[in-house]
Amino acid sequence: MKGENIASRLRALGAGVVTLCRALPTDAATAHVTRQLVRAATSSGANYAEARGAESRADFVHKLGVANKELRETLYWLELISDTTKSDVDVAALAGETDELIAILTASIRTARAA
């Protein structure tokens, strides 16, 4: 099922971000960025799960939109970490997956609005 695949990818992204953040330094600036990143990355999956249980098409579109916004924020924080911090975790791979998920949710929102 397509929705299950997306949900699984969002969960894996959240787990990857948590793993990344656990490996980063604990200075004040990095701690701020990692809190923001973990919140956004894990929220995108939770909002997608809510969208799958939406009560109407409008509710579905709205919740997908929130998930998409959280993914865009995730991408921002990943790019900031990539620009400022060295890590053994492949930040570029996480950013690439985030970018793909943004494209998928954007297309899903367009399709749902057109239906």
Coordinates of C-alpha atoms in Angstrom, one line a residue:
M1 CA 0.0 0.0 0.0
K2 CA 1.4 3.4 -1.1
G3 CA 0.4 5.2 2.1
E4 CA 2.1 2.6 4.2
N5 CA 5.3 3.0 2.2
I6 CA 5.3 6.8 2.8
A7 CA 4.5 6.3 6.5
S8 CA 7.4 3.9 6.7
R9 CA 9.8 6.3 5.0
L10 CA 8.7 9.2 7.3
R11 CA 9.3 7.0 10.3
A12 CA 12.7 6.0 9.0
L13 CA 13.6 9.6 8.4
G14 CA 12.6 10.5 12.0
A15 CA 14.7 7.6 13.3
G16 CA 17.7 8.7 11.1
V17 CA 17.4 12.3 12.4
V18 CA 17.3 11.1 16.0
T19 CA 20.5 9.0 15.3
L20 CA 22.2 12.0 13.7
C21 CA 21.3 14.3 16.6
R22 CA 22.6 11.8 19.2
A23 CA 26.0 11.9 17.3
L24 CA 26.3 15.7 17.2
P25 CA 28.2 17.9 19.7
T26 CA 26.2 19.1 22.7
D27 CA 27.2 22.8 22.7
A28 CA 24.4 25.4 23.1
A29 CA 24.1 26.2 19.4
T30 CA 24.0 22.6 18.2
A31 CA 21.6 21.7 21.0
H32 CA 19.1 24.4 19.8
V33 CA 19.4 23.2 16.2
T34 CA 19.0 19.5 17.1
R35 CA 15.9 20.2 19.2
Q36 CA 14.3 22.0 16.3
L37 CA 15.3 19.3 13.8
V38 CA 14.0 16.4 15.9
R39 CA 10.8 18.2 16.5
A40 CA 10.2 18.9 12.8
A41 CA 11.4 15.5 11.5
T42 CA 9.3 13.5 13.9
S43 CA 6.3 15.7 13.6
S44 CA 6.1 15.2 9.8
G45 CA 5.5 11.5 10.3
A46 CA 2.9 12.1 13.1
N47 CA 1.0 14.6 10.9
Y48 CA 1.0 12.2 8.0
A49 CA -0.4 9.5 10.2
E50 CA -3.2 11.9 11.2
A51 CA -3.8 12.7 7.6
R52 CA -4.3 9.0 6.8
G53 CA -7.2 9.0 9.4
A54 CA -8.7 12.3 8.2
E55 CA -12.4 12.8 8.5
S56 CA -12.8 14.6 5.1
R57 CA -10.9 15.5 2.0
A58 CA -10.3 19.0 3.4
D59 CA -9.0 17.6 6.6
F60 CA -6.7 15.3 4.7
V61 CA -5.3 18.1 2.6
H62 CA -4.8 20.3 5.6
K63 CA -2.9 17.6 7.6
L64 CA -0.8 16.7 4.6
G65 CA 0.0 20.3 4.3
V66 CA 1.2 20.5 7.9
A67 CA 3.3 17.3 7.4
N68 CA 4.8 19.0 4.2
K69 CA 5.7 22.2 6.1
E70 CA 7.4 20.1 8.8
L71 CA 9.4 18.3 6.1
R72 CA 10.5 21.7 4.7
E73 CA 11.6 22.8 8.1
T74 CA 13.5 19.5 8.5
L75 CA 15.3 20.1 5.3
Y76 CA 16.3 23.6 6.5
W77 CA 17.8 22.3 9.7
L78 CA 19.6 19.4 7.9
E79 CA 21.1 21.9 5.5
L80 CA 22.2 24.1 8.4
I81 CA 23.8 21.1 10.2
S82 CA 25.5 20.2 6.9
D83 CA 26.9 23.7 6.7
T84 CA 28.1 24.0 10.2
T85 CA 28.9 20.5 11.7
K86 CA 30.9 17.4 10.9
S87 CA 29.2 14.1 11.4
D88 CA 29.7 10.5 10.7
V89 CA 26.0 10.2 9.8
D90 CA 25.2 10.9 6.1
V91 CA 23.4 14.2 6.4
A92 CA 23.2 14.5 2.6
A93 CA 21.3 11.2 2.4
L94 CA 18.8 12.4 5.0
A95 CA 18.4 15.7 3.2
G96 CA 17.8 13.8 -0.1
E97 CA 15.2 11.6 1.4
T98 CA 13.5 14.7 2.9
D99 CA 13.5 16.4 -0.5
E100 CA 11.9 13.3 -2.1
L101 CA 9.2 13.1 0.6
I102 CA 8.4 16.8 0.1
A103 CA 7.9 16.1 -3.6
I104 CA 5.7 13.1 -2.8
L105 CA 3.5 15.0 -0.3
T106 CA 3.3 18.1 -2.6
A107 CA 2.0 15.8 -5.5
S108 CA -0.4 14.1 -3.1
I109 CA -1.8 17.5 -2.0
R110 CA -2.3 18.6 -5.6
T111 CA -4.0 15.3 -6.4
A112 CA -6.3 15.5 -3.4
R113 CA -7.3 19.1 -4.2
A114 CA -8.1 18.2 -7.8
A115 CA -10.3 15.3 -6.9

